[in-house]
Short mmCIF file of C-alpha atoms in Angstrom, two decimals:
data_model
loop_
_atom_site.label_atom_id
_atom_site.label_comp_id
_atom_site.label_asym_id
_atom_site.label_seq_id
_atom_site.Cartn_x
_atom_site.Cartn_y
_atom_site.Cartn_z
CA MET A 1 -102.29 12.99 -142.93
CA HIS A 2 -104.22 15.02 -140.35
CA LYS A 3 -103.34 18.72 -140.52
CA VAL A 4 -102.30 18.86 -136.83
CA ALA A 5 -99.89 15.97 -137.46
CA GLN A 6 -98.52 17.68 -140.60
CA ILE A 7 -97.82 20.90 -138.74
CA ALA A 8 -96.25 19.06 -135.78
CA LEU A 9 -93.96 17.14 -138.12
CA LEU A 10 -92.91 20.32 -139.95
CA ALA A 11 -92.28 22.02 -136.60
CA VAL A 12 -89.97 19.33 -135.22
CA ARG A 13 -88.14 19.24 -138.55
CA ARG A 14 -87.59 23.02 -138.16
CA GLU A 15 -89.47 23.74 -141.40
CA LEU A 16 -91.94 26.07 -139.65
CA PRO A 17 -90.72 28.95 -137.46
CA GLY A 18 -92.20 30.19 -134.21
CA PHE A 19 -92.45 27.06 -132.08
CA ILE A 20 -91.20 27.00 -128.50
CA SER A 21 -88.00 24.97 -128.53
CA SER A 22 -86.94 25.18 -124.88
CA PRO A 23 -87.77 22.12 -122.78
CA GLY A 24 -90.82 21.89 -120.57
CA TRP A 25 -93.35 23.41 -122.95
CA CYS A 26 -95.17 20.35 -124.30
CA VAL A 27 -98.63 21.93 -123.96
CA ALA A 28 -97.57 25.16 -125.69
CA PHE A 29 -96.06 23.13 -128.53
CA ALA A 30 -99.19 20.99 -128.98
CA PHE A 31 -101.55 23.97 -128.71
CA GLU A 32 -99.50 25.93 -131.26
CA CYS A 33 -99.78 22.98 -133.70
CA ILE A 34 -103.55 22.77 -133.14
CA ALA A 35 -103.96 26.55 -133.42
CA ARG A 36 -102.14 26.69 -136.74
CA ALA A 37 -104.13 23.74 -138.09
CA TYR A 38 -107.41 25.46 -137.18
CA ASP A 39 -106.36 29.03 -138.09
CA THR A 40 -106.66 30.41 -134.57
CA ASN A 41 -104.25 31.25 -131.75
CA ARG A 42 -103.15 29.06 -128.89
CA TRP A 43 -104.34 31.52 -126.24
CA LEU A 44 -107.91 31.03 -127.43
CA LEU A 45 -107.41 27.27 -127.16
CA TYR A 46 -106.09 27.63 -123.60
CA SER A 47 -109.16 29.58 -122.55
CA ARG A 48 -111.63 27.29 -124.34
CA MET A 49 -110.14 24.06 -123.04
CA LEU A 50 -108.94 25.04 -119.59
CA ASP A 51 -111.71 27.39 -118.41
CA SER A 52 -113.45 24.60 -116.57
CA VAL A 53 -110.24 23.16 -115.11
CA GLN A 54 -108.89 24.67 -111.92
CA ALA A 55 -105.14 24.67 -112.51
CA ASP A 56 -103.00 24.13 -109.44
CA PRO A 57 -100.59 27.10 -109.39
CA ASP A 58 -98.27 25.36 -106.93
CA ARG A 59 -97.67 22.43 -109.24
CA SER A 60 -98.36 23.82 -112.75
CA ARG A 61 -99.75 20.50 -113.88
CA TRP A 62 -100.54 21.80 -117.32
CA ALA A 63 -100.47 18.60 -119.35
CA HIS A 64 -102.46 16.89 -116.63
CA ASP A 65 -105.01 19.75 -116.70
CA VAL A 66 -105.37 19.44 -120.47
CA GLU A 67 -105.83 15.68 -120.06
CA LEU A 68 -108.70 16.36 -117.62
CA ALA A 69 -110.20 18.88 -120.07
CA ILE A 70 -110.01 16.32 -122.90
CA ASP A 71 -111.95 13.90 -120.71
CA ARG A 72 -114.57 16.52 -119.83
CA LEU A 73 -114.97 17.54 -123.49
CA ASP A 74 -115.45 13.85 -124.30
CA TRP A 75 -112.52 13.90 -126.71
CA ASP A 76 -110.85 10.94 -125.04
CA VAL A 77 -110.70 7.82 -127.18
CA THR A 78 -109.29 5.66 -124.41
CA LYS A 79 -108.14 6.08 -120.83
CA ALA A 80 -105.98 3.06 -120.13
CA ASP A 81 -102.32 2.73 -119.32
CA ARG A 82 -100.74 1.41 -122.51
CA ASP A 83 -97.00 0.97 -122.75
CA PRO A 84 -95.96 1.52 -126.39
CA ALA A 85 -92.79 -0.50 -125.78
CA GLY A 86 -94.63 -3.46 -124.27
CA ASP A 87 -97.44 -5.87 -125.01
CA ASP A 88 -99.94 -3.00 -125.38
CA ARG A 89 -98.23 -1.67 -128.52
CA LYS A 90 -100.39 -3.46 -131.11
CA GLY A 91 -103.59 -2.53 -129.30
CA LEU A 92 -102.47 1.08 -129.04
CA LEU A 93 -101.56 1.24 -132.75
CA ARG A 94 -105.06 0.01 -133.63
CA ILE A 95 -106.58 2.88 -131.65
CA ILE A 96 -104.46 5.92 -132.45
CA LYS A 97 -104.51 8.02 -135.62
CA PRO A 98 -102.23 10.81 -136.87
CA GLY A 99 -103.19 14.05 -135.13
CA ASP A 100 -104.21 12.34 -131.88
CA LEU A 101 -103.03 13.85 -128.61
CA LEU A 102 -101.18 11.37 -126.42
CA PHE A 103 -100.98 12.00 -122.68
CA SER A 104 -98.86 10.44 -119.98
CA SER A 105 -99.53 11.48 -116.41
CA GLN A 106 -100.18 10.28 -112.94
CA LEU A 107 -102.74 11.65 -110.53
CA HIS A 108 -101.16 13.66 -107.73
CA ASP A 109 -102.00 11.20 -104.96
CA GLU A 110 -101.53 7.98 -106.90
CA PRO A 111 -98.34 6.09 -107.71
CA PRO A 112 -97.61 5.57 -111.41
CA LYS A 113 -99.32 2.51 -112.85
CA SER A 114 -96.35 1.82 -115.08
CA ARG A 115 -92.64 2.47 -114.72
CA ARG A 116 -92.81 4.38 -118.01
CA THR A 117 -95.49 6.87 -116.94
CA ALA A 118 -94.22 10.45 -117.07
CA THR A 119 -92.27 10.88 -113.87
CA ASP A 120 -93.13 14.45 -112.99
CA ARG A 121 -96.52 15.43 -111.67
CA GLU A 122 -97.14 17.83 -114.56
CA GLY A 123 -97.77 15.04 -117.03
CA HIS A 124 -96.70 15.07 -120.65
CA LEU A 125 -98.37 15.60 -124.02
CA ALA A 126 -97.28 14.75 -127.57
CA ILE A 127 -98.88 14.53 -131.00
CA PHE A 128 -98.97 11.23 -132.85
CA VAL A 129 -97.76 11.89 -136.40
CA GLY A 130 -98.13 8.37 -137.81
CA GLU A 131 -95.31 6.45 -139.42
CA VAL A 132 -92.15 8.34 -140.32
CA GLU A 133 -89.71 6.23 -142.31
CA GLY A 134 -91.80 3.19 -141.35
CA ILE A 135 -91.71 3.90 -137.60
CA PRO A 136 -94.79 5.04 -135.62
CA SER A 137 -93.69 8.37 -134.11
CA VAL A 138 -94.72 11.33 -131.98
CA ALA A 139 -93.77 14.99 -132.22
CA GLU A 140 -93.02 16.47 -128.82
CA ASN A 141 -91.37 19.16 -126.76
CA THR A 142 -89.52 17.26 -124.05
CA ARG A 143 -86.76 17.37 -121.46
CA ALA A 144 -86.16 13.65 -121.99
CA ASP A 145 -83.06 12.53 -123.86
CA ARG A 146 -84.78 10.58 -126.60
CA GLY A 147 -85.88 10.98 -130.16
CA ARG A 148 -84.30 12.90 -132.99
CA TRP A 149 -83.91 16.63 -133.42
CA PHE A 150 -83.26 18.51 -136.63
CA GLY A 151 -80.81 21.34 -137.19
CA ARG A 152 -79.58 22.22 -133.72
CA ARG A 153 -80.30 20.27 -130.56
CA SER A 154 -83.53 21.42 -128.94
CA ALA A 155 -86.54 20.14 -127.02
CA LEU A 156 -88.50 19.66 -130.26
CA ARG A 157 -88.15 15.99 -131.07
CA LEU A 158 -89.45 13.33 -133.39
CA THR A 159 -89.61 10.30 -131.11
CA PRO A 160 -90.42 6.70 -132.00
CA LEU A 161 -93.63 5.75 -130.19
CA ALA A 162 -91.86 2.75 -128.65
CA HIS A 163 -89.50 5.16 -126.83
CA TRP A 164 -92.31 7.35 -125.50
CA ASP A 165 -93.96 7.22 -122.09
CA THR A 166 -96.91 5.02 -121.16
CA VAL A 167 -100.03 6.47 -122.78
CA THR A 168 -102.67 7.25 -120.14
CA THR A 169 -105.15 9.02 -122.45
CA VAL A 170 -105.58 9.28 -126.21
CA GLY A 171 -107.43 12.44 -127.22
CA ARG A 172 -108.92 13.10 -130.63
CA ILE A 173 -110.24 16.42 -131.86
CA PRO A 174 -113.76 15.84 -133.27
CA SER A 175 -113.98 16.15 -137.05
CA GLY A 176 -116.41 19.09 -137.07
CA TRP A 177 -114.80 21.00 -134.20
CA ARG A 178 -114.11 24.70 -134.57
CA PRO A 179 -112.39 26.87 -131.94
#
């Protein structure tokens, strides 16, 4: 299993301390997983990935900004609306690998292309962890009432991919990448 996926899975299972467990921090959760996998800190990742993205302070579209950065860095594997609960599921499962970053967002001036696209304008980000107990799953920090939490109820969830939002971008960290 990819190290980012391993860390994300341990984090949602509450086997690793220090992860943000209040809702609304999907980017911080994902960046902390990546930082630990690559022995760095998430603040360095923020600066490296988001330097060229002008964040909109009025809307705090952080996940959307990271999605744009993934595209600019050419880390995007695909940029198509794929509903993991619909007909696109098999195609999506052929594309994604454990450790991939899954995004769901809508551009500010465009209506959502699918009813399952993340409803807020900030977008959403999760880490695909592969199959857990035979079910393709993502690790996420979410406000949504879905997935399974471990220990006490928190925003850190292990969510079946079929219950997740429409995937608008799949991002993959290149194999030789170093922060």
